[in-house]
Coordinates of C-alpha atoms in Angstrom, one line a residue:
Chain A
M1028 CA 34.0 147.9 165.9
I1029 CA 35.4 148.4 169.3
D1030 CA 35.2 144.5 170.2
W1031 CA 39.0 144.8 170.9
L1032 CA 38.2 147.0 174.2
I1033 CA 36.0 144.7 176.2
P1034 CA 37.1 141.0 177.1
M1035 CA 35.8 138.7 174.5
A1036 CA 34.1 135.7 174.4
Q1037 CA 35.9 132.4 172.9
K1038 CA 35.3 132.9 169.1
I1039 CA 34.3 129.0 168.1
G1040 CA 34.0 127.9 164.8
F1041 CA 32.3 125.1 163.7
I1042 CA 32.8 122.7 160.6
G1043 CA 30.3 119.8 159.5
T1044 CA 26.8 120.5 160.2
G1045 CA 25.1 117.6 159.6
V1046 CA 22.5 115.7 161.7
M1047 CA 25.0 115.2 164.5
G1048 CA 26.9 118.6 164.2
A1049 CA 23.9 120.9 163.3
S1050 CA 22.4 119.7 167.1
M1051 CA 25.8 120.3 168.8
A1052 CA 26.4 123.8 167.3
G1053 CA 23.0 124.6 168.1
H1054 CA 23.7 123.5 171.9
L1055 CA 26.7 125.8 171.5
M1056 CA 24.7 128.7 170.1
K1057 CA 21.9 128.1 173.0
A1058 CA 24.9 128.9 175.4
G1059 CA 25.8 132.0 174.1
H1060 CA 28.9 131.3 172.0
D1061 CA 29.2 133.5 168.8
L1062 CA 29.3 130.8 166.2
M1063 CA 31.3 130.9 162.5
I1064 CA 30.0 127.8 160.7
Y1065 CA 30.9 126.0 157.4
N1066 CA 29.7 123.1 155.7
R1067 CA 30.5 121.4 152.4
S1068 CA 26.8 121.3 151.4
P1069 CA 25.5 125.3 152.6
E1070 CA 21.7 124.1 152.4
K1071 CA 22.4 122.3 155.4
A1072 CA 24.0 125.1 157.4
R1073 CA 20.8 127.1 156.8
E1074 CA 18.6 126.6 159.7
L1075 CA 21.4 127.3 162.0
I1076 CA 22.4 130.8 160.1
Q1077 CA 18.8 131.7 160.4
S1078 CA 19.5 131.3 164.3
G1079 CA 22.4 133.7 164.0
A1080 CA 25.3 131.6 162.9
H1081 CA 27.8 133.4 160.9
W1082 CA 28.5 131.7 157.5
C1083 CA 31.9 131.6 156.5
P1084 CA 32.7 130.1 152.7
T1085 CA 36.3 128.4 153.8
P1086 CA 37.4 126.3 156.4
A1087 CA 40.7 128.5 156.3
S1088 CA 38.6 131.5 156.4
I1089 CA 37.1 130.1 159.9
A1090 CA 40.2 129.0 161.0
R1091 CA 42.1 132.8 160.5
Q1092 CA 39.1 134.0 163.2
S1093 CA 38.5 131.4 165.9
D1094 CA 39.9 130.4 169.2
I1095 CA 38.5 126.9 168.8
V1096 CA 37.3 125.4 165.7
I1097 CA 35.3 122.0 165.9
T1098 CA 35.4 119.6 163.0
M1099 CA 32.1 116.9 162.9
V1100 CA 32.4 115.7 159.1
G1101 CA 32.3 112.3 157.3
F1102 CA 35.4 110.0 156.5
P1103 CA 39.0 110.4 157.5
Q1104 CA 39.9 111.6 153.8
D1105 CA 37.6 114.6 155.0
V1106 CA 39.7 115.0 158.0
E1107 CA 42.7 115.0 156.2
T1108 CA 41.8 117.6 153.4
I1109 CA 40.3 119.9 156.2
Y1110 CA 43.1 119.7 158.0
L1111 CA 46.2 119.6 156.2
G1112 CA 47.7 121.5 153.2
D1113 CA 47.9 125.3 152.3
Q1114 CA 44.5 125.9 152.8
G1115 CA 43.7 123.6 155.8
L1116 CA 42.7 124.4 159.3
I1117 CA 46.3 124.0 160.7
A1118 CA 48.2 125.9 158.2
S1119 CA 45.5 129.2 158.7
A1120 CA 44.5 128.8 162.5
M1121 CA 45.8 131.4 164.8
P1122 CA 48.9 130.4 167.0
G1123 CA 47.6 129.3 170.9
A1124 CA 44.0 128.2 168.5
I1125 CA 42.8 124.6 169.6
L1126 CA 41.2 122.7 166.7
V1127 CA 39.0 119.7 168.1
D1128 CA 38.0 116.7 165.4
M1129 CA 34.9 115.0 167.0
T1130 CA 34.6 113.0 163.9
T1131 CA 35.3 109.6 164.1
S1132 CA 38.6 109.0 162.2
C1133 CA 41.7 107.0 162.2
P1134 CA 43.7 107.3 165.5
K1135 CA 46.8 107.3 163.6
L1136 CA 45.8 110.2 161.8
A1137 CA 44.7 112.1 164.9
I1138 CA 48.4 111.5 166.1
Q1139 CA 49.3 112.8 162.9
L1140 CA 47.3 116.2 163.3
A1141 CA 48.4 116.7 166.5
E1142 CA 52.2 116.4 165.7
T1143 CA 51.7 118.8 162.5
G1144 CA 49.7 121.4 164.9
K1145 CA 52.7 121.8 167.2
S1146 CA 55.0 123.4 164.9
R1147 CA 52.7 126.0 164.6
N1148 CA 51.8 126.3 168.5
I1149 CA 48.2 125.0 167.5
E1150 CA 46.8 122.3 169.6
V1151 CA 44.5 119.5 168.0
V1152 CA 42.4 117.2 170.1
D1153 CA 40.7 114.0 169.0
A1154 CA 37.2 114.1 170.9
P1155 CA 35.1 111.4 168.7
V1156 CA 31.3 110.9 170.5
S1157 CA 28.7 108.2 171.0
G1158 CA 25.2 108.3 171.6
G1159 CA 24.3 108.9 167.9
D1160 CA 21.7 111.6 166.6
I1161 CA 19.4 111.2 169.7
G1162 CA 22.4 111.8 172.1
A1163 CA 23.4 114.8 170.1
R1164 CA 20.2 116.5 170.1
E1165 CA 19.6 115.9 173.8
A1166 CA 23.3 117.1 174.7
R1167 CA 23.7 113.4 176.3
L1168 CA 26.7 112.3 174.3
S1169 CA 29.8 110.4 175.6
I1170 CA 33.1 112.3 174.6
M1171 CA 36.1 110.5 174.1
A1172 CA 39.0 113.2 174.2
G1173 CA 42.7 112.7 173.3
A1174 CA 44.5 115.7 174.1
S1175 CA 47.4 117.3 176.2
E1176 CA 46.2 118.2 179.6
S1177 CA 45.6 122.0 178.9
A1178 CA 44.0 121.8 175.8
F1179 CA 41.3 119.3 177.5
K1180 CA 41.1 121.8 180.1
R1181 CA 40.3 124.2 177.8
C1182 CA 37.8 122.4 175.6
L1183 CA 36.0 120.8 178.6
P1184 CA 33.2 123.8 178.8
I1185 CA 32.5 123.3 175.4
F1186 CA 32.2 119.6 175.5
E1187 CA 30.1 120.1 179.1
K1188 CA 27.6 121.7 176.6
L1189 CA 27.3 118.7 174.4
G1190 CA 27.7 115.6 176.5
R1191 CA 27.2 113.9 179.8
I1192 CA 29.9 111.7 179.7
I1193 CA 33.3 113.4 179.1
V1194 CA 36.3 111.4 179.5
H1195 CA 40.3 112.7 178.9
Q1196 CA 41.3 109.2 177.7
G1197 CA 45.0 110.2 177.1
P1198 CA 47.1 111.9 174.7
P1199 CA 46.1 112.6 171.3
G1200 CA 45.0 109.6 169.4
S1201 CA 43.3 108.2 172.7
G1202 CA 40.0 109.6 171.9
Q1203 CA 39.7 107.8 168.4
H1204 CA 41.5 104.6 170.1
T1205 CA 38.6 104.5 172.4
K1206 CA 36.1 105.3 169.9
M1207 CA 37.2 102.1 168.1
C1208 CA 36.9 100.0 171.5
N1209 CA 33.4 101.1 171.2
Q1210 CA 32.8 100.2 167.7
I1211 CA 34.6 96.6 168.3
A1212 CA 32.3 96.1 171.2
I1213 CA 29.1 96.7 169.4
A1214 CA 30.3 95.1 166.1
S1215 CA 30.1 91.5 167.7
G1216 CA 27.6 92.6 169.9
M1217 CA 25.0 93.1 166.8
I1218 CA 26.0 89.6 165.9
A1219 CA 25.0 88.1 168.9
V1220 CA 21.5 90.1 168.4
C1221 CA 21.0 88.9 165.1
E1222 CA 21.6 85.3 166.0
A1223 CA 19.9 85.0 168.9
L1224 CA 16.8 86.4 167.1
I1225 CA 17.0 84.2 164.1
Y1226 CA 17.2 81.1 165.9
A1227 CA 14.3 82.2 167.9
R1228 CA 12.3 82.8 164.8
K1229 CA 13.7 79.5 163.2
S1230 CA 12.8 77.6 166.3
G1231 CA 9.3 78.5 166.2
L1232 CA 9.4 80.8 169.1
D1233 CA 7.9 83.7 169.8
P1234 CA 10.8 86.5 169.9
E1235 CA 9.2 88.8 171.8
K1236 CA 8.7 86.2 174.6
V1237 CA 12.4 85.1 174.3
L1238 CA 13.4 88.9 174.7
K1239 CA 11.4 88.8 178.1
S1240 CA 13.4 85.8 178.9
I1241 CA 16.9 86.8 178.1
E1242 CA 17.3 90.7 177.9
S1243 CA 17.7 91.5 181.6
G1244 CA 20.3 88.7 182.5
A1245 CA 23.6 88.0 181.3
A1246 CA 22.5 87.9 177.7
G1247 CA 21.3 91.5 178.0
S1248 CA 22.7 94.8 175.9
W1249 CA 22.0 97.9 174.9
S1250 CA 21.5 96.6 171.6
L1251 CA 19.2 93.5 172.5
T1252 CA 17.0 96.2 174.3
N1253 CA 16.6 98.7 171.8
L1254 CA 17.4 97.1 168.3
A1255 CA 15.9 93.6 168.5
P1256 CA 12.5 95.2 169.0
R1257 CA 13.1 97.2 165.9
I1258 CA 14.1 94.1 164.1
L1259 CA 11.0 92.4 165.0
N1260 CA 9.0 95.3 164.1
G1261 CA 10.9 95.0 160.4
N1262 CA 12.0 98.6 161.4
Y1263 CA 15.5 98.9 159.7
S1264 CA 15.4 103.2 159.4
P1265 CA 18.6 104.3 160.4
G1266 CA 19.6 105.1 164.3
F1267 CA 23.1 104.4 162.8
F1268 CA 24.1 104.2 159.7
V1269 CA 25.3 100.8 157.8
K1270 CA 27.6 102.9 155.5
H1271 CA 29.2 104.6 158.6
F1272 CA 29.5 101.6 160.7
V1273 CA 31.6 99.8 158.1
K1274 CA 33.9 103.1 158.0
D1275 CA 34.2 102.9 161.7
M1276 CA 35.3 99.0 161.4
T1277 CA 37.5 99.5 158.5
I1278 CA 39.1 101.9 160.7
A1279 CA 39.2 100.0 163.8
L1280 CA 40.4 96.5 161.7
E1281 CA 43.4 98.6 160.0
S1282 CA 44.2 100.1 163.6
A1283 CA 44.5 96.4 165.3
H1284 CA 46.6 95.0 162.3
N1285 CA 49.0 98.0 162.9
M1286 CA 49.2 96.9 166.5
G1287 CA 49.6 93.1 165.3
L1288 CA 46.2 92.2 166.9
D1289 CA 44.1 90.1 165.5
L1290 CA 40.3 90.2 165.9
P1291 CA 37.7 87.6 164.3
G1292 CA 34.7 88.9 166.0
L1293 CA 35.5 92.4 164.2
E1294 CA 36.3 90.7 161.0
L1295 CA 33.2 88.6 160.9
A1296 CA 31.2 91.5 161.9
L1297 CA 32.9 93.7 159.4
C1298 CA 32.7 91.1 156.6
S1299 CA 28.7 90.8 156.9
Y1300 CA 28.1 94.4 157.1
R1301 CA 30.1 94.7 153.7
R1302 CA 28.0 92.2 152.2
L1303 CA 24.9 94.0 153.4
M1304 CA 26.2 97.1 151.9
D1305 CA 26.4 95.3 148.7
T1306 CA 22.9 94.1 149.1
G1307 CA 22.2 98.0 148.7
S1308 CA 21.5 98.1 152.5
A1309 CA 24.0 101.1 153.1
D1310 CA 21.6 103.9 154.3
C1311 CA 19.8 101.3 156.4
G1312 CA 20.5 101.2 160.2
T1313 CA 22.7 98.8 161.5
Q1314 CA 20.1 96.7 162.8
S1315 CA 19.3 95.5 158.9
L1316 CA 22.3 93.2 159.6
Y1317 CA 19.4 91.0 160.6
R1318 CA 18.1 90.4 157.1
L1319 CA 21.3 89.1 155.8
Y1320 CA 20.6 86.3 158.5
E1321 CA 16.9 85.7 157.1
N1322 CA 17.9 85.6 153.6
G1323 CA 20.9 83.0 154.5
G1324 CA 23.2 85.4 153.0
L1325 CA 26.1 84.9 155.3
Chain B
M292 CA 0.0 56.5 207.7
I293 CA -3.6 57.8 207.2
D294 CA -2.4 60.3 204.7
W295 CA -4.7 59.3 202.0
L296 CA -7.4 60.7 204.5
I297 CA -6.5 64.3 204.8
P298 CA -5.2 66.6 201.7
M299 CA -1.6 66.2 200.8
A300 CA 0.8 68.8 200.1
Q301 CA 2.5 67.9 197.0
K302 CA 5.4 65.3 197.3
I303 CA 8.5 66.9 195.2
G304 CA 11.4 65.0 194.2
F305 CA 14.6 67.0 193.4
I306 CA 17.7 65.3 191.7
G307 CA 20.9 66.9 191.2
T308 CA 21.9 68.8 194.1
G309 CA 25.0 70.9 192.7
V310 CA 25.9 74.1 193.2
M311 CA 22.4 75.4 191.4
G312 CA 20.5 72.3 192.6
A313 CA 21.1 72.9 196.0
S314 CA 20.4 76.5 196.2
M315 CA 16.9 75.8 194.3
A316 CA 15.9 72.6 196.5
G317 CA 16.7 74.9 199.7
H318 CA 14.2 77.3 198.9
L319 CA 11.7 74.7 198.4
M320 CA 12.2 73.2 201.9
K321 CA 11.9 76.6 203.1
A322 CA 8.9 76.9 201.1
G323 CA 7.6 74.0 203.3
H324 CA 7.9 71.5 200.7
D325 CA 8.8 68.0 202.0
L326 CA 11.8 67.1 199.8
M327 CA 13.0 63.6 198.3
I328 CA 16.3 64.0 196.9
Y329 CA 19.0 62.4 195.3
N330 CA 22.7 63.2 193.9
R331 CA 25.2 61.0 192.2
S332 CA 27.8 62.4 194.6
P333 CA 26.0 61.9 198.0
E334 CA 28.4 64.3 200.0
K335 CA 26.8 66.7 197.8
A336 CA 23.2 66.3 199.3
R337 CA 24.5 66.5 203.0
E338 CA 23.6 69.5 204.0
L339 CA 20.1 69.5 202.2
I340 CA 19.6 66.1 204.5
Q341 CA 20.7 67.7 207.5
S342 CA 18.0 70.6 207.1
G343 CA 15.8 67.6 206.8
A344 CA 15.2 66.3 202.9
H345 CA 15.1 62.7 202.5
W346 CA 17.5 60.9 201.0
C347 CA 16.7 58.2 198.4
P348 CA 19.0 55.7 197.0
T349 CA 17.9 55.9 193.0
P350 CA 16.1 58.5 190.9
A351 CA 13.5 55.5 190.4
S352 CA 12.7 55.6 194.2
I353 CA 12.5 59.4 194.1
A354 CA 9.9 58.8 191.1
R355 CA 7.6 56.3 192.1
Q356 CA 6.4 58.6 195.7
S357 CA 6.5 62.3 193.8
D358 CA 3.8 64.1 192.0
I359 CA 6.7 66.5 190.7
V360 CA 10.2 65.5 189.9
I361 CA 12.9 68.4 189.1
T362 CA 16.3 67.4 187.8
M363 CA 19.2 69.7 187.5
V364 CA 22.2 67.7 186.5
G365 CA 25.1 68.3 184.2
F366 CA 25.1 67.1 180.5
P367 CA 22.4 66.0 178.0
Q368 CA 23.6 62.5 178.3
D369 CA 22.9 62.5 182.2
V370 CA 19.3 63.7 181.4
E371 CA 18.9 60.7 179.1
T372 CA 20.4 58.1 181.9
I373 CA 18.0 59.6 184.5
Y374 CA 14.9 59.9 182.2
L375 CA 15.0 57.0 179.9
G376 CA 15.3 53.0 180.5
D377 CA 13.8 50.6 182.7
Q378 CA 14.9 52.2 185.6
G379 CA 14.1 56.1 184.6
L380 CA 12.0 58.6 185.7
I381 CA 9.5 57.9 183.1
A382 CA 9.4 54.8 183.7
S383 CA 9.2 54.7 187.3
A384 CA 6.7 57.9 187.6
M385 CA 3.3 57.8 189.0
P386 CA 0.6 58.1 186.3
G387 CA -0.5 61.8 186.3
A388 CA 3.2 63.1 187.8
I389 CA 5.1 66.0 186.1
L390 CA 8.9 65.8 185.4
V391 CA 10.6 69.1 185.1
D392 CA 14.2 68.9 183.5
M393 CA 15.7 72.4 184.6
T394 CA 19.2 71.3 183.2
T395 CA 20.4 73.0 180.2
S396 CA 20.0 70.3 177.9
C397 CA 19.3 69.3 173.9
P398 CA 15.8 70.9 172.2
K399 CA 15.5 67.7 170.5
L400 CA 16.0 65.9 173.3
A401 CA 13.5 67.7 175.8
I402 CA 10.9 66.8 172.9
Q403 CA 11.8 63.3 172.7
L404 CA 11.3 62.9 176.7
A405 CA 7.9 65.0 176.3
E406 CA 6.6 62.3 173.8
T407 CA 8.1 59.5 175.8
G408 CA 6.0 60.2 178.7
K409 CA 2.6 60.9 177.2
S410 CA 2.2 57.1 176.7
R411 CA 2.3 56.9 180.6
N412 CA 0.0 59.6 181.3
I413 CA 3.4 61.6 182.5
E414 CA 4.0 65.3 181.7
V415 CA 7.4 66.2 180.9
V416 CA 8.3 69.9 181.1
D417 CA 11.7 71.5 180.0
A418 CA 12.5 74.6 182.3
P419 CA 16.1 75.6 182.0
V420 CA 17.2 78.5 183.9
S421 CA 19.5 81.7 183.6
G422 CA 21.2 83.7 186.2
G423 CA 24.1 81.2 187.4
D424 CA 24.7 80.6 191.1
I425 CA 24.2 83.5 192.5
G426 CA 20.8 83.8 190.8
A427 CA 19.7 80.5 192.2
R428 CA 20.9 81.6 195.9
E429 CA 18.9 84.3 195.7
A430 CA 15.7 83.0 194.0
R431 CA 16.0 85.4 191.2
L432 CA 16.4 82.9 188.3
S433 CA 15.0 83.8 185.0
I434 CA 12.9 80.3 183.8
M435 CA 12.3 79.4 180.5
A436 CA 9.7 76.8 180.0
G437 CA 8.5 74.5 177.7
A438 CA 5.6 72.9 178.6
S439 CA 1.7 72.2 177.7
E440 CA -0.6 75.0 179.3
S441 CA -1.6 72.3 182.2
A442 CA 1.6 71.2 183.3
F443 CA 2.7 74.8 183.0
K444 CA 0.1 75.8 185.4
R445 CA 0.9 73.0 187.8
C446 CA 4.6 74.0 188.0
L447 CA 4.4 77.7 188.2
P448 CA 3.6 77.9 192.0
I449 CA 7.1 75.7 192.1
F450 CA 9.1 78.2 189.9
E451 CA 7.9 81.2 191.7
K452 CA 9.7 80.1 194.4
L453 CA 13.0 79.7 192.2
G454 CA 12.9 82.8 190.1
R455 CA 11.9 86.1 189.3
I456 CA 11.6 86.0 185.7
I457 CA 9.2 83.0 184.6
V458 CA 8.0 82.9 180.9
H459 CA 6.1 80.1 179.5
Q460 CA 7.5 80.0 176.3
G461 CA 5.4 77.4 174.5
P462 CA 5.5 73.6 174.1
P463 CA 8.1 71.0 175.3
G464 CA 11.5 71.8 173.8
S465 CA 10.4 75.7 173.7
G466 CA 12.5 76.2 177.0
Q467 CA 15.5 74.7 175.6
H468 CA 15.3 76.6 172.6
T469 CA 15.0 79.7 174.4
K470 CA 18.2 78.8 176.5
M471 CA 19.8 78.5 173.5
C472 CA 18.9 82.1 172.5
N473 CA 20.7 83.1 175.7
Q474 CA 23.8 81.2 175.2
I475 CA 23.8 82.4 171.4
A476 CA 23.7 86.1 172.6
I477 CA 26.1 85.5 175.3
A478 CA 28.7 83.9 172.9
S479 CA 29.2 86.6 170.5
G480 CA 28.9 89.2 173.4
M481 CA 31.8 88.0 175.2
I482 CA 33.8 88.5 171.8
A483 CA 32.8 91.7 171.7
V484 CA 34.1 92.2 175.2
C485 CA 37.2 90.8 175.2
E486 CA 38.0 92.3 171.9
A487 CA 37.1 95.6 172.8
L488 CA 39.7 95.1 175.9
I489 CA 42.6 93.7 174.5
Y490 CA 42.1 97.0 171.7
A491 CA 42.0 99.0 174.3
R492 CA 45.7 97.3 176.5
K493 CA 47.3 97.0 173.0
S494 CA 46.7 100.8 172.1
G495 CA 47.8 101.8 175.6
L496 CA 44.4 102.8 176.8
D497 CA 43.5 102.8 180.7
P498 CA 40.6 100.1 180.2
E499 CA 39.1 101.3 183.1
K500 CA 39.0 104.7 181.4
V501 CA 37.3 103.0 178.5
L502 CA 34.8 101.3 180.2
K503 CA 33.5 104.7 181.7
S504 CA 33.3 106.0 178.3
I505 CA 31.7 103.2 176.6
E506 CA 29.4 101.0 179.1
S507 CA 26.8 103.0 179.2
G508 CA 26.0 103.5 175.6
A509 CA 25.4 101.4 172.7
A510 CA 28.3 99.4 173.4
G511 CA 27.1 98.4 176.7
S512 CA 26.3 94.9 178.0
W513 CA 25.8 92.5 181.0
S514 CA 29.2 91.4 180.6
L515 CA 31.2 94.7 179.5
T516 CA 29.7 96.0 183.0
N517 CA 30.2 92.8 184.9
L518 CA 32.7 90.4 183.3
A519 CA 35.1 93.2 181.9
P520 CA 36.0 94.4 185.4
R521 CA 37.1 90.9 186.5
I522 CA 39.5 90.3 183.7
L523 CA 41.1 93.8 184.4
N524 CA 41.6 92.8 187.9
G525 CA 42.7 89.4 186.4
N526 CA 40.2 87.6 188.5
Y527 CA 39.5 84.6 186.3
S528 CA 37.4 82.5 189.1
P529 CA 34.0 81.0 187.8
G530 CA 30.7 82.7 187.9
F531 CA 29.6 80.5 184.5
F532 CA 32.2 77.5 183.8
V533 CA 34.0 77.5 180.6
K534 CA 33.3 73.7 180.4
H535 CA 29.4 74.3 180.7
F536 CA 29.1 77.4 178.4
V537 CA 31.3 74.9 175.6
K538 CA 28.6 72.4 176.4
D539 CA 25.6 74.9 175.7
M540 CA 27.0 76.4 172.8
T541 CA 27.8 72.7 171.3
I542 CA 24.3 72.0 171.7
A543 CA 23.0 75.5 170.4
L544 CA 25.1 74.9 167.2
E545 CA 24.3 71.2 166.8
S546 CA 20.2 72.5 166.8
A547 CA 21.3 75.3 164.4
H548 CA 22.4 72.9 161.9
N549 CA 19.5 70.8 162.6
M550 CA 17.4 73.7 161.6
G551 CA 19.8 74.8 158.6
L552 CA 20.5 77.7 160.1
D553 CA 24.2 78.9 159.8
L554 CA 25.5 81.1 162.6
P555 CA 29.1 82.4 162.1
G556 CA 29.6 84.2 165.4
L557 CA 28.7 81.5 167.6
E558 CA 30.7 78.8 165.5
L559 CA 33.8 81.6 166.3
A560 CA 33.2 81.6 169.7
L561 CA 32.9 77.8 170.3
C562 CA 35.7 77.3 168.6
S563 CA 37.9 79.8 170.8
Y564 CA 36.2 78.2 174.0
R565 CA 36.9 75.0 172.8
R566 CA 40.7 76.0 172.2
L567 CA 40.3 77.9 175.5
M568 CA 39.5 74.6 177.0
D569 CA 42.7 72.8 175.5
T570 CA 44.8 75.3 177.4
G571 CA 44.1 74.0 180.4
S572 CA 40.6 76.7 181.3
A573 CA 37.7 74.1 181.5
D574 CA 37.0 75.0 185.3
C575 CA 37.8 79.1 184.6
G576 CA 34.7 81.4 184.4
T577 CA 34.0 82.2 181.0
Q578 CA 35.8 85.7 181.1
S579 CA 39.0 83.8 180.6
L580 CA 38.2 84.4 176.8
Y581 CA 40.4 87.1 177.3
R582 CA 43.4 85.1 178.0
L583 CA 43.2 83.6 174.7
Y584 CA 43.6 87.2 173.3
E585 CA 46.3 88.2 175.5
N586 CA 48.3 85.0 174.6
G587 CA 47.7 85.7 170.8
G588 CA 46.3 82.1 170.8
L589 CA 43.3 83.0 168.1

């Protein structure tokens, strides 16, 4: 090995090769990056390995040899486990490395990780995304970054491989806070769509015609245009899972309460979606909220 | 007068020349229609009269000489007063005439007017609009019609002078029901926008940057694109008045309850907007809901 004699490309690690992560890691490989990958369920990494990614047995082993490590996992607890502790990314990473959590997670945790990283000269960036599996597949994500100026600059060439709208929102935590704004807007927006549709049906209207009248005006929204037609076709398969949305809204509401902020719309949405989970819809798409209205289960 | 010897253009009456009505009546005149007009406050009709409209002293006097009468007034009570009773439009109109209420009003009342009209061979059409003062001015309204097939056909050439999206939603009442769907979707949509923005501000983000990250994705909506920037500029002047929105939501909620339908999002919005009215914001724009969040008055 004479790697040390020639200028090396940045070594990138990628942890979490689920639906979103696999697409994102794939884009980085296509862009020519040499990728080390890890996933809790190794079978979900198989395709990337076949395409040339290097499998590593633990997050720590990735951290020890990467300039930048990207994580895209499930829940804040997963983020905590991967980043903190003796075998965590922060303890294992090379000084000067950057760790980028793209999971939707707690703003408070993001700030804590960034603080913890400082003592070892490691920058931790929060950069959650919106755009879903399609956005990830088509490299059209919106990436909301919380980072120092310098860390953001170093991440930008990578972000540009993954997304189309890339905004440096502010210091660590700002990315997660921005994602919370996104989820808060979606939350009451879903109620808006479901209530308009159930009213349309109950009053004997043809909901397709109603959409024609209302979707391009002041009642219009991404959800009305994209999810209302699925509802009308009885298509409740997931673009975005109910269980993930409940996770996000739970973080948002807790974060709001920590700021002394009362968000009754978000509270109503979270409460409704939790009830929906109880009826066995955790793995359905968020548009299945409509069924709660249909069944009078509010 | 030898009018009866030559084919006459349709005689059109227009009642209610407020902000919306004045623009609409103006379009009909520009299209060559000879217009008879009435308004409760005559001074608001002055400009149209100067442009050649004929002032009539009462709604009844308009009805007696019109093939089609359009009404665009304020509240369901106003509609009731103008249409019903000895001096009302239905009692005064010529058999075969069409009466078109474009006010946002009760679906139940629309059905009642249509039924009442039948006995005198008068068709009553409900055709509320969305698009606001700008939509009216630019003849770009969305017109949602509840009417018999034949009445809709007779009205269509007129609607085409006023709007761009014209949908025959079904029998009488269907236009008002569709407008209720529109207002229901806007109601929770406004909560979505205000809660996302207040969270952005409280968490120390720059809300303009947040909009950049979220407005073109799944959180996007007409309200987020058009009203959030006004909120951020502290511009609470009315596109759409709080007091009118409260009227509409009150009708929608009552109508929903009549169908045994529970709409908690609409209820939350109505309750919040009523509180906003109590703080003296009746004549502000609907985006002023944000101030309630800002003042912690929820």
